[in-house]
Each structure stands twice: as structure tokens, then as C-alpha cells.
Amino acid sequence: MIALVAGSTRGTGRGIAVALGAAGATVYCTGRSTRERRSEMNRPETIEETAELVTAAGGKGIAVQVDHLDPAQVEALAGRVDEEQGRLDVLVNDVWGADHLWQWSTPVWKHDLDKGLRLLRLAVDTHIISSRFLLPLLIRNEGGLVVEVTDGTWAFNETRYRENVYYDLAKMSVNRLAFAWSNDLRPHGGTAVAVTPGFLRSEAMLENFGVTEDNWREAKGVDSAWQVSETPAYVGRCVAAIAADPDKQRWSGMSVDSGQVAEAYGITDVDGSRPQVWRYITEVVETGGEADPAGYR
């Protein structure tokens, strides 16, 4: 399997890249943060680290510094994959890099305009540019897969306003991109699906709450949904399972969360649990009900 995870420096992208590596894939790990230079997010994780983790998991990780907003860089990336592999089986569009740009629960007239528009470019334009140059490789053989990574399924986001117009539009747009690619790929036997993780214990989130993966339950000042959170490995295993499924087209055009996919394939997180945070949010948090979060793991 030849895969490319665009935006695999950390979090969900890293989890997916490593899980594909564990399935034996060659994984191109792209992003802006390297050991020599950090992106505007100014975080320490690098694409080289991700590539090394892919290789350690049993695959072959290849780190390539790419700004997915630059068509020339993405075109060059596609040329390299073509030259080295001659095909692409899995494309994961996970570019985000906009945590520092959005303001929580802020109306459009108060939100910084430049930051909002930059957020949209990072969250949406990057995915379109990547698909423009990499899908021609993917359609060379039937069975290709595109995964669009977002926050919240179409069904969840459709009736809920996600914090501000820029974030809301970005996450809904990525869901729609998966539907668009499913139509473009159908004549070529390809599949496209939007996948959202749950409450993710990413590197940044653990740091934000002052905990580690070893003591994450001790985080203070976070709502009860945190007790139904998941590691990046969980959604990674879900994507790897879809990629390996000979009947993967049953997912095409859909928008699903990690819990749904995990149930379909019998997948668990690294601790053996099966977090269902989106169900917990809709059935408990939003209704003001009371239920043990452990019942949703």
C-alpha cells in the first residue's frame, strides 16, 4: 500500500500515518514542521518524527516538507511519488494548522477577519490543492481511497453552530469535499469518506490540560466528555481498516466518526476501550442527562 498523509506532523494525521505503517504501508508524511524549521503553529512535533514512527510500526515512513497551500510544492510532491512509486493507493487530507487563528464563540463582526480567512485557506484550500495534483495518481488503479479528516460529521454539524463562522464553514466544507471526491472517483472505482475523531488526546490537548497519556484522567477544568476521549491511534486504526477493506466503497460519500467505524470493524483504542464521545455528547451532555462516561467507552 502506498499512502500519503497530508498534515501528518501531529495529532490525527500522525495517528493515521502510524496505523497505516503498522499495516505495512509506505507512507509519505507531509507537513511544514521539520527539525530545522517550525510552522506558524510553533509546536515541536515534526514530520521526521512521524516518518520514524511509521517505520518503527512496520511500514516505511518518508518525510517530505510541503506547504499544501503552494500548488507548485504539491505538484512537485505528486511528481516525486509518481517517480518513486508509480501510483498512490491512499490519500489522507488532514491539513489544518489553524488552532491559533480561531476565536471561541465569537460573532463574525468581532472575529479577526485576516485570521478567519487564513483559517479557511489552511483548512479548505489545502485539501483541494492536494486533491488536484494527487488524485491523478490515485485513479490509475481501482480501489483508491481518499479520507477527508474533519471535526464533526455532516449530521452533527448540520444542526449545530460550530463556534464561529470560519470554523463552522471549514469543518462543514471538508465533509462536503469527501462527498465531492466520491462522485469524482466513482467512475474510477475509488472511494472517498469523511472521518472525524472524537475528543482527541493529541499532543497539544494533553499539554493544554497539563497531563500526559499516563495520567490523562486527572485533567482539571475540562467537561465530562474528556473521560470519553481517545488517542490518535484510535482514528488511525479506523482509517487503516477502511483502507484494507476490499468492500471499502460501502463508505463512499459518507461522513462518519471514529466510533462508528470502530464498531463496524471491531476496533479498539490502545487501552482496549471503544470510545463513543459523539454519542455521549448528544445523548448526555446536550440533554443535561446523567450517565457514567465509562458506559461510552
GROMACS .gro file of N, CA, C and O in nm, residues 75-193:
model
  476
   75GLU      N    1   0.248   1.995  -0.653
   75GLU     CA    2   0.273   1.933  -0.783
   75GLU      C    3   0.406   1.859  -0.783
   75GLU      O    4   0.417   1.749  -0.838
   76ALA      N    5   0.507   1.920  -0.721
   76ALA     CA    6   0.637   1.855  -0.711
   76ALA      C    7   0.629   1.729  -0.625
   76ALA      O    8   0.693   1.627  -0.655
   77LEU      N    9   0.548   1.734  -0.520
   77LEU     CA   10   0.527   1.617  -0.435
   77LEU      C   11   0.465   1.503  -0.516
   77LEU      O   12   0.510   1.388  -0.508
   78ALA      N   13   0.363   1.535  -0.595
   78ALA     CA   14   0.299   1.434  -0.678
   78ALA      C   15   0.398   1.374  -0.777
   78ALA      O   16   0.399   1.252  -0.801
   79GLY      N   17   0.484   1.459  -0.833
   79GLY     CA   18   0.585   1.410  -0.926
   79GLY      C   19   0.682   1.315  -0.859
   79GLY      O   20   0.723   1.214  -0.918
   80ARG      N   21   0.717   1.345  -0.735
   80ARG     CA   22   0.809   1.257  -0.662
   80ARG      C   23   0.745   1.122  -0.634
   80ARG      O   24   0.808   1.017  -0.654
   81VAL      N   25   0.621   1.123  -0.587
   81VAL     CA   26   0.551   0.997  -0.560
   81VAL      C   27   0.538   0.915  -0.689
   81VAL      O   28   0.556   0.793  -0.689
   82ASP      N   29   0.507   0.982  -0.797
   82ASP     CA   30   0.494   0.915  -0.926
   82ASP      C   31   0.626   0.850  -0.965
   82ASP      O   32   0.630   0.733  -1.007
   83GLU      N   33   0.733   0.925  -0.952
   83GLU     CA   34   0.865   0.873  -0.991
   83GLU      C   35   0.909   0.756  -0.903
   83GLU      O   36   0.965   0.658  -0.952
   84GLU      N   37   0.882   0.767  -0.773
   84GLU     CA   38   0.930   0.665  -0.680
   84GLU      C   39   0.839   0.544  -0.668
   84GLU      O   40   0.885   0.433  -0.641
   85GLN      N   41   0.707   0.565  -0.688
   85GLN     CA   42   0.612   0.456  -0.665
   85GLN      C   43   0.527   0.421  -0.787
   85GLN      O   44   0.479   0.310  -0.798
   86GLY      N   45   0.499   0.519  -0.871
   86GLY     CA   46   0.418   0.495  -0.989
   86GLY      C   47   0.269   0.489  -0.963
   86GLY      O   48   0.190   0.468  -1.055
   87ARG      N   49   0.230   0.510  -0.838
   87ARG     CA   50   0.087   0.505  -0.803
   87ARG      C   51   0.068   0.560  -0.663
   87ARG      O   52   0.165   0.582  -0.589
   88LEU      N   53  -0.058   0.579  -0.627
   88LEU     CA   54  -0.095   0.617  -0.491
   88LEU      C   55  -0.225   0.545  -0.458
   88LEU      O   56  -0.321   0.551  -0.535
   89ASP      N   57  -0.227   0.476  -0.344
   89ASP     CA   58  -0.345   0.398  -0.306
   89ASP      C   59  -0.434   0.471  -0.206
   89ASP      O   60  -0.556   0.452  -0.207
   90VAL      N   61  -0.373   0.549  -0.118
   90VAL     CA   62  -0.449   0.617  -0.012
   90VAL      C   63  -0.400   0.761   0.001
   90VAL      O   64  -0.280   0.785   0.015
   91LEU      N   65  -0.493   0.854  -0.004
   91LEU     CA   66  -0.463   0.995   0.023
   91LEU      C   67  -0.546   1.038   0.144
   91LEU      O   68  -0.668   1.025   0.143
   92VAL      N   69  -0.478   1.088   0.245
   92VAL     CA   70  -0.547   1.140   0.363
   92VAL      C   71  -0.524   1.291   0.368
   92VAL      O   72  -0.411   1.338   0.378
   93ASN      N   73  -0.633   1.366   0.357
   93ASN     CA   74  -0.626   1.512   0.367
   93ASN      C   75  -0.656   1.553   0.511
   93ASN      O   76  -0.771   1.560   0.552
   94ASP      N   77  -0.549   1.581   0.585
   94ASP     CA   78  -0.564   1.616   0.726
   94ASP      C   79  -0.502   1.752   0.759
   94ASP      O   80  -0.484   1.786   0.874
   95VAL      N   81  -0.469   1.829   0.657
   95VAL     CA   82  -0.407   1.959   0.683
   95VAL      C   83  -0.504   2.048   0.760
   95VAL      O   84  -0.621   2.062   0.724
   96TRP      N   85  -0.453   2.111   0.865
   96TRP     CA   86  -0.532   2.204   0.948
   96TRP      C   87  -0.442   2.319   0.989
   96TRP      O   88  -0.437   2.421   0.923
   97GLY      N   89  -0.369   2.305   1.096
   97GLY     CA   90  -0.271   2.407   1.134
   97GLY      C   91  -0.328   2.543   1.166
   97GLY      O   92  -0.261   2.645   1.150
   98ALA      N   93  -0.454   2.548   1.214
   98ALA     CA   94  -0.518   2.678   1.237
   98ALA      C   95  -0.567   2.698   1.380
   98ALA      O   96  -0.650   2.784   1.405
   99ASP      N   97  -0.514   2.620   1.473
   99ASP     CA   98  -0.559   2.632   1.612
   99ASP      C   99  -0.540   2.773   1.667
   99ASP      O  100  -0.619   2.819   1.751
  100HIS      N  101  -0.437   2.840   1.621
  100HIS     CA  102  -0.405   2.972   1.674
  100HIS      C  103  -0.484   3.084   1.606
  100HIS      O  104  -0.469   3.201   1.642
  101LEU      N  105  -0.570   3.049   1.512
  101LEU     CA  106  -0.637   3.151   1.431
  101LEU      C  107  -0.783   3.174   1.467
  101LEU      O  108  -0.839   3.276   1.430
  102TRP      N  109  -0.846   3.081   1.536
  102TRP     CA  110  -0.989   3.097   1.558
  102TRP      C  111  -1.020   3.136   1.702
  102TRP      O  112  -0.949   3.099   1.795
  103GLN      N  113  -1.127   3.211   1.717
  103GLN     CA  114  -1.169   3.262   1.846
  103GLN      C  115  -1.301   3.197   1.886
  103GLN      O  116  -1.396   3.195   1.810
  104TRP      N  117  -1.303   3.144   2.008
  104TRP     CA  118  -1.416   3.065   2.057
  104TRP      C  119  -1.542   3.151   2.068
  104TRP      O  120  -1.539   3.261   2.122
  105SER      N  121  -1.653   3.098   2.017
  105SER     CA  122  -1.785   3.161   2.031
  105SER      C  123  -1.781   3.311   2.004
  105SER      O  124  -1.823   3.392   2.086
  106THR      N  125  -1.731   3.348   1.887
  106THR     CA  126  -1.715   3.488   1.851
  106THR      C  127  -1.794   3.519   1.724
  106THR      O  128  -1.772   3.455   1.621
  107PRO      N  129  -1.883   3.619   1.727
  107PRO     CA  130  -1.959   3.654   1.605
  107PRO      C  131  -1.865   3.713   1.500
  107PRO      O  132  -1.758   3.765   1.531
  108VAL      N  133  -1.908   3.709   1.376
  108VAL     CA  134  -1.823   3.746   1.265
  108VAL      C  135  -1.773   3.890   1.275
  108VAL      O  136  -1.661   3.922   1.235
  109TRP      N  137  -1.855   3.980   1.331
  109TRP     CA  138  -1.812   4.120   1.336
  109TRP      C  139  -1.707   4.146   1.444
  109TRP      O  140  -1.648   4.252   1.448
  110LYS      N  141  -1.685   4.047   1.532
  110LYS     CA  142  -1.582   4.062   1.634
  110LYS      C  143  -1.458   3.978   1.605
  110LYS      O  144  -1.351   4.002   1.661
  111HIS      N  145  -1.473   3.878   1.519
  111HIS     CA  146  -1.362   3.788   1.489
  111HIS      C  147  -1.264   3.856   1.394
  111HIS      O  148  -1.304   3.925   1.300
  112ASP      N  149  -1.136   3.838   1.418
  112ASP     CA  150  -1.033   3.894   1.330
  112ASP      C  151  -1.052   3.840   1.189
  112ASP      O  152  -1.050   3.718   1.166
  113LEU      N  153  -1.071   3.929   1.092
  113LEU     CA  154  -1.102   3.889   0.956
  113LEU      C  155  -0.985   3.817   0.890
  113LEU      O  156  -1.001   3.711   0.827
  114ASP      N  157  -0.865   3.873   0.903
  114ASP     CA  158  -0.749   3.811   0.838
  114ASP      C  159  -0.724   3.670   0.892
  114ASP      O  160  -0.693   3.578   0.816
  115LYS      N  161  -0.738   3.654   1.023
  115LYS     CA  162  -0.717   3.522   1.082
  115LYS      C  163  -0.825   3.425   1.034
  115LYS      O  164  -0.797   3.308   1.006
  116GLY      N  165  -0.948   3.472   1.025
  116GLY     CA  166  -1.057   3.386   0.979
  116GLY      C  167  -1.036   3.339   0.837
  116GLY      O  168  -1.056   3.220   0.804
  117LEU      N  169  -0.996   3.431   0.750
  117LEU     CA  170  -0.975   3.394   0.610
  117LEU      C  171  -0.852   3.303   0.595
  117LEU      O  172  -0.851   3.212   0.511
  118ARG      N  173  -0.752   3.327   0.676
  118ARG     CA  174  -0.634   3.239   0.676
  118ARG      C  175  -0.674   3.098   0.720
  118ARG      O  176  -0.630   2.998   0.662
  119LEU      N  177  -0.760   3.090   0.819
  119LEU     CA  178  -0.810   2.960   0.867
  119LEU      C  179  -0.877   2.884   0.751
  119LEU      O  180  -0.851   2.765   0.731
  120LEU      N  181  -0.962   2.953   0.676
  120LEU     CA  182  -1.031   2.887   0.566
  120LEU      C  183  -0.933   2.839   0.459
  120LEU      O  184  -0.949   2.731   0.402
  121ARG      N  185  -0.832   2.918   0.433
  121ARG     CA  186  -0.733   2.878   0.333
  121ARG      C  187  -0.660   2.752   0.378
  121ARG      O  188  -0.640   2.659   0.301
  122LEU      N  189  -0.620   2.750   0.506
  122LEU     CA  190  -0.548   2.635   0.558
  122LEU      C  191  -0.635   2.511   0.564
  122LEU      O  192  -0.589   2.399   0.538
  123ALA      N  193  -0.761   2.529   0.599
  123ALA     CA  194  -0.849   2.415   0.623
  123ALA      C  195  -0.916   2.361   0.498
  123ALA      O  196  -0.951   2.242   0.493
  124VAL      N  197  -0.937   2.445   0.397
  124VAL     CA  198  -1.014   2.403   0.279
  124VAL      C  199  -0.927   2.405   0.153
  124VAL      O  200  -0.920   2.306   0.080
  125ASP      N  201  -0.862   2.517   0.127
  125ASP     CA  202  -0.783   2.528   0.005
  125ASP      C  203  -0.676   2.421  -0.003
  125ASP      O  204  -0.649   2.365  -0.111
  126THR      N  205  -0.612   2.392   0.109
  126THR     CA  206  -0.505   2.291   0.109
  126THR      C  207  -0.558   2.155   0.063
  126THR      O  208  -0.490   2.083  -0.011
  127HIS      N  209  -0.677   2.120   0.106
  127HIS     CA  210  -0.735   1.991   0.070
  127HIS      C  211  -0.767   1.984  -0.080
  127HIS      O  212  -0.748   1.880  -0.144
  128ILE      N  213  -0.813   2.096  -0.133
  128ILE     CA  214  -0.846   2.100  -0.276
  128ILE      C  215  -0.718   2.095  -0.359
  128ILE      O  216  -0.711   2.020  -0.459
  129ILE      N  217  -0.619   2.171  -0.320
  129ILE     CA  218  -0.492   2.173  -0.394
  129ILE      C  219  -0.428   2.034  -0.392
  129ILE      O  220  -0.380   1.985  -0.496
  130SER      N  221  -0.428   1.969  -0.277
  130SER     CA  222  -0.369   1.836  -0.266
  130SER      C  223  -0.442   1.737  -0.356
  130SER      O  224  -0.379   1.656  -0.428
  131SER      N  225  -0.573   1.743  -0.355
  131SER     CA  226  -0.652   1.651  -0.437
  131SER      C  227  -0.630   1.677  -0.586
  131SER      O  228  -0.624   1.583  -0.667
  132ARG      N  229  -0.617   1.804  -0.622
  132ARG     CA  230  -0.596   1.840  -0.763
  132ARG      C  231  -0.475   1.769  -0.821
  132ARG      O  232  -0.478   1.719  -0.935
  133PHE      N  233  -0.366   1.761  -0.746
  133PHE     CA  234  -0.243   1.706  -0.801
  133PHE      C  235  -0.219   1.559  -0.766
  133PHE      O  236  -0.143   1.491  -0.837
  134LEU      N  237  -0.282   1.508  -0.662
  134LEU     CA  238  -0.255   1.371  -0.620
  134LEU      C  239  -0.360   1.270  -0.666
  134LEU      O  240  -0.329   1.152  -0.680
  135LEU      N  241  -0.482   1.317  -0.692
  135LEU     CA  242  -0.584   1.222  -0.738
  135LEU      C  243  -0.551   1.158  -0.874
  135LEU      O  244  -0.588   1.043  -0.896
  136PRO      N  245  -0.483   1.228  -0.966
  136PRO     CA  246  -0.446   1.159  -1.090
  136PRO      C  247  -0.362   1.034  -1.067
  136PRO      O  248  -0.369   0.939  -1.147
  137LEU      N  249  -0.282   1.032  -0.960
  137LEU     CA  250  -0.206   0.911  -0.926
  137LEU      C  251  -0.298   0.805  -0.868
  137LEU      O  252  -0.282   0.685  -0.895
  138LEU      N  253  -0.394   0.848  -0.791
  138LEU     CA  254  -0.481   0.755  -0.720
  138LEU      C  255  -0.576   0.680  -0.813
  138LEU      O  256  -0.613   0.566  -0.788
  139ILE      N  257  -0.616   0.744  -0.922
  139ILE     CA  258  -0.714   0.680  -1.012
  139ILE      C  259  -0.650   0.588  -1.116
  139ILE      O  260  -0.720   0.529  -1.198
  140ARG      N  261  -0.518   0.573  -1.110
  140ARG     CA  262  -0.453   0.483  -1.205
  140ARG      C  263  -0.498   0.338  -1.185
  140ARG      O  264  -0.497   0.258  -1.278
  141ASN      N  265  -0.532   0.304  -1.061
  141ASN     CA  266  -0.580   0.170  -1.031
  141ASN      C  267  -0.711   0.180  -0.954
  141ASN      O  268  -0.731   0.273  -0.876
  142GLU      N  269  -0.799   0.084  -0.974
  142GLU     CA  270  -0.922   0.081  -0.896
  142GLU      C  271  -0.891   0.053  -0.749
  142GLU      O  272  -0.789  -0.006  -0.716
  143GLY      N  273  -0.981   0.099  -0.663
  143GLY     CA  274  -0.965   0.070  -0.521
  143GLY      C  275  -0.899   0.180  -0.441
  143GLY      O  276  -0.873   0.164  -0.322
  144GLY      N  277  -0.871   0.294  -0.505
  144GLY     CA  278  -0.809   0.405  -0.434
  144GLY      C  279  -0.901   0.464  -0.328
  144GLY      O  280  -1.023   0.459  -0.339
  145LEU      N  281  -0.840   0.521  -0.224
  145LEU     CA  282  -0.916   0.576  -0.112
  145LEU      C  283  -0.869   0.717  -0.078
  145LEU      O  284  -0.749   0.742  -0.067
  146VAL      N  285  -0.965   0.808  -0.060
  146VAL     CA  286  -0.937   0.942  -0.009
  146VAL      C  287  -1.011   0.958   0.123
  146VAL      O  288  -1.132   0.929   0.131
  147VAL      N  289  -0.941   1.001   0.225
  147VAL     CA  290  -1.001   1.027   0.355
  147VAL      C  291  -0.988   1.175   0.386
  147VAL      O  292  -0.877   1.229   0.388
  148GLU      N  293  -1.102   1.240   0.407
  148GLU     CA  294  -1.103   1.380   0.449
  148GLU      C  295  -1.125   1.382   0.601
  148GLU      O  296  -1.224   1.327   0.651
  149VAL      N  297  -1.032   1.441   0.673
  149VAL     CA  298  -1.040   1.446   0.820
  149VAL      C  299  -1.102   1.579   0.862
  149VAL      O  300  -1.056   1.686   0.821
  150THR      N  301  -1.204   1.572   0.945
  150THR     CA  302  -1.276   1.692   0.986
  150THR      C  303  -1.309   1.685   1.134
  150THR      O  304  -1.257   1.600   1.208
  151ASP      N  305  -1.393   1.774   1.180
  151ASP     CA  306  -1.437   1.776   1.320
  151ASP      C  307  -1.589   1.779   1.321
  151ASP      O  308  -1.649   1.883   1.293
  152GLY      N  309  -1.651   1.666   1.351
  152GLY     CA  310  -1.796   1.656   1.350
  152GLY      C  311  -1.846   1.604   1.217
  152GLY      O  312  -1.805   1.652   1.111
  153THR      N  313  -1.933   1.505   1.222
  153THR     CA  314  -1.991   1.452   1.100
  153THR      C  315  -2.085   1.555   1.038
  153THR      O  316  -2.123   1.654   1.101
  154TRP      N  317  -2.124   1.529   0.914
  154TRP     CA  318  -2.220   1.616   0.848
  154TRP      C  319  -2.348   1.623   0.930
  154TRP      O  320  -2.403   1.732   0.953
  155ALA      N  321  -2.397   1.509   0.977
  155ALA     CA  322  -2.523   1.505   1.052
  155ALA      C  323  -2.512   1.584   1.182
  155ALA      O  324  -2.606   1.655   1.221
  156PHE      N  325  -2.398   1.577   1.249
  156PHE     CA  326  -2.380   1.650   1.374
  156PHE      C  327  -2.370   1.799   1.348
  156PHE      O  328  -2.436   1.881   1.414
  157ASN      N  329  -2.288   1.837   1.253
  157ASN     CA  330  -2.263   1.980   1.228
  157ASN      C  331  -2.383   2.050   1.163
  157ASN      O  332  -2.398   2.172   1.177
  158GLU      N  333  -2.465   1.974   1.092
  158GLU     CA  334  -2.575   2.034   1.018
  158GLU      C  335  -2.670   2.114   1.106
  158GLU      O  336  -2.724   2.217   1.064
  159THR      N  337  -2.689   2.071   1.229
  159THR     CA  338  -2.785   2.137   1.318
  159THR      C  339  -2.719   2.209   1.434
  159THR      O  340  -2.787   2.250   1.529
  160ARG      N  341  -2.588   2.224   1.427
  160ARG     CA  342  -2.516   2.289   1.537
  160ARG      C  343  -2.418   2.391   1.481
  160ARG      O  344  -2.348   2.363   1.384
  161TYR      N  345  -2.413   2.508   1.543
  161TYR     CA  346  -2.318   2.611   1.500
  161TYR      C  347  -2.186   2.586   1.570
  161TYR      O  348  -2.178   2.589   1.693
  162ARG      N  349  -2.080   2.563   1.492
  162ARG     CA  350  -1.952   2.524   1.547
  162ARG      C  351  -1.862   2.645   1.578
  162ARG      O  352  -1.773   2.680   1.503
  163GLU      N  353  -1.893   2.712   1.685
  163GLU     CA  354  -1.807   2.814   1.749
  163GLU      C  355  -1.802   2.949   1.680
  163GLU      O  356  -1.816   3.052   1.744
  164ASN      N  357  -1.773   2.955   1.552
  164ASN     CA  358  -1.775   3.082   1.477
  164ASN      C  359  -1.786   3.048   1.330
  164ASN      O  360  -1.771   2.932   1.290
  165VAL      N  361  -1.814   3.148   1.247
  165VAL     CA  362  -1.844   3.120   1.108
  165VAL      C  363  -1.728   3.054   1.034
  165VAL      O  364  -1.748   2.969   0.947
  166TYR      N  365  -1.606   3.091   1.069
  166TYR     CA  366  -1.491   3.037   0.997
  166TYR      C  367  -1.469   2.891   1.030
  166TYR      O  368  -1.450   2.807   0.940
  167TYR      N  369  -1.471   2.857   1.158
  167TYR     CA  370  -1.454   2.719   1.199
  167TYR      C  371  -1.570   2.634   1.148
  167TYR      O  372  -1.553   2.524   1.096
  168ASP      N  373  -1.692   2.687   1.162
  168ASP     CA  374  -1.811   2.616   1.118
  168ASP      C  375  -1.804   2.585   0.968
  168ASP      O  376  -1.828   2.472   0.925
  169LEU      N  377  -1.770   2.684   0.890
  169LEU     CA  378  -1.763   2.667   0.745
  169LEU      C  379  -1.651   2.570   0.707
  169LEU      O  380  -1.668   2.487   0.617
  170ALA      N  381  -1.538   2.580   0.776
  170ALA     CA  382  -1.425   2.492   0.744
  170ALA      C  383  -1.462   2.346   0.765
  170ALA      O  384  -1.439   2.261   0.678
  171LYS      N  385  -1.519   2.315   0.880
  171LYS     CA  386  -1.546   2.176   0.912
  171LYS      C  387  -1.662   2.119   0.830
  171LYS      O  388  -1.663   2.001   0.796
  172MET      N  389  -1.760   2.202   0.797
  172MET     CA  390  -1.867   2.155   0.711
  172MET      C  391  -1.816   2.137   0.568
  172MET      O  392  -1.853   2.042   0.498
  173SER      N  393  -1.728   2.226   0.524
  173SER     CA  394  -1.675   2.218   0.388
  173SER      C  395  -1.596   2.090   0.366
  173SER      O  396  -1.605   2.027   0.259
  174VAL      N  397  -1.517   2.051   0.463
  174VAL     CA  398  -1.436   1.930   0.448
  174VAL      C  399  -1.525   1.807   0.436
  174VAL      O  400  -1.496   1.715   0.360
  175ASN      N  401  -1.635   1.803   0.511
  175ASN     CA  402  -1.731   1.695   0.493
  175ASN      C  403  -1.782   1.692   0.349
  175ASN      O  404  -1.795   1.586   0.288
  176ARG      N  405  -1.813   1.809   0.296
  176ARG     CA  406  -1.865   1.817   0.160
  176ARG      C  407  -1.760   1.775   0.057
  176ARG      O  408  -1.794   1.718  -0.048
  177LEU      N  409  -1.633   1.804   0.085
  177LEU     CA  410  -1.528   1.764  -0.008
  177LEU      C  411  -1.525   1.612  -0.026
  177LEU      O  412  -1.506   1.562  -0.137
  178ALA      N  413  -1.543   1.540   0.082
  178ALA     CA  414  -1.545   1.394   0.071
  178ALA      C  415  -1.657   1.348  -0.021
  178ALA      O  416  -1.640   1.256  -0.101
  179PHE      N  417  -1.773   1.413  -0.009
  179PHE     CA  418  -1.885   1.379  -0.096
  179PHE      C  419  -1.851   1.412  -0.242
  179PHE      O  420  -1.881   1.335  -0.334
  180ALA      N  421  -1.786   1.526  -0.261
  180ALA     CA  422  -1.746   1.565  -0.397
  180ALA      C  423  -1.649   1.465  -0.457
  180ALA      O  424  -1.665   1.420  -0.571
  181TRP      N  425  -1.546   1.429  -0.380
  181TRP     CA  426  -1.446   1.334  -0.431
  181TRP      C  427  -1.511   1.198  -0.459
  181TRP      O  428  -1.469   1.128  -0.552
  182SER      N  429  -1.610   1.159  -0.379
  182SER     CA  430  -1.675   1.029  -0.403
  182SER      C  431  -1.740   1.027  -0.540
  182SER      O  432  -1.740   0.923  -0.607
  183ASN      N  433  -1.794   1.139  -0.581
  183ASN     CA  434  -1.854   1.148  -0.715
  183ASN      C  435  -1.747   1.148  -0.824
  183ASN      O  436  -1.762   1.082  -0.928
  184ASP      N  437  -1.639   1.221  -0.801
  184ASP     CA  438  -1.531   1.226  -0.900
  184ASP      C  439  -1.463   1.090  -0.916
  184ASP      O  440  -1.418   1.053  -1.025
  185LEU      N  441  -1.453   1.015  -0.807
  185LEU     CA  442  -1.379   0.889  -0.809
  185LEU      C  443  -1.463   0.769  -0.851
  185LEU      O  444  -1.408   0.666  -0.890
  186ARG      N  445  -1.594   0.782  -0.842
  186ARG     CA  446  -1.681   0.666  -0.870
  186ARG      C  447  -1.652   0.600  -1.005
  186ARG      O  448  -1.644   0.476  -1.013
  187PRO      N  449  -1.636   0.677  -1.114
  187PRO     CA  450  -1.609   0.611  -1.243
  187PRO      C  451  -1.476   0.537  -1.246
  187PRO      O  452  -1.452   0.456  -1.336
  188HIS      N  453  -1.389   0.563  -1.148
  188HIS     CA  454  -1.257   0.501  -1.145
  188HIS      C  455  -1.245   0.396  -1.035
  188HIS      O  456  -1.134   0.350  -1.005
  189GLY      N  457  -1.358   0.359  -0.976
  189GLY     CA  458  -1.357   0.257  -0.873
  189GLY      C  459  -1.297   0.304  -0.742
  189GLY      O  460  -1.250   0.222  -0.662
  190GLY      N  461  -1.297   0.435  -0.720
  190GLY     CA  462  -1.239   0.490  -0.598
  190GLY      C  463  -1.341   0.522  -0.492
  190GLY      O  464  -1.462   0.527  -0.517
  191THR      N  465  -1.292   0.546  -0.371
  191THR     CA  466  -1.376   0.573  -0.254
  191THR      C  467  -1.328   0.700  -0.185
  191THR      O  468  -1.208   0.723  -0.174
  192ALA      N  469  -1.421   0.780  -0.138
  192ALA     CA  470  -1.387   0.897  -0.056
  192ALA      C  471  -1.482   0.901   0.062
  192ALA      O  472  -1.603   0.883   0.047
  193VAL      N  473  -1.429   0.926   0.180
  193VAL     CA  474  -1.509   0.929   0.301
  193VAL      C  475  -1.454   1.036   0.395
  193VAL      O  476  -1.334   1.061   0.401
   0.00000   0.00000   0.00000
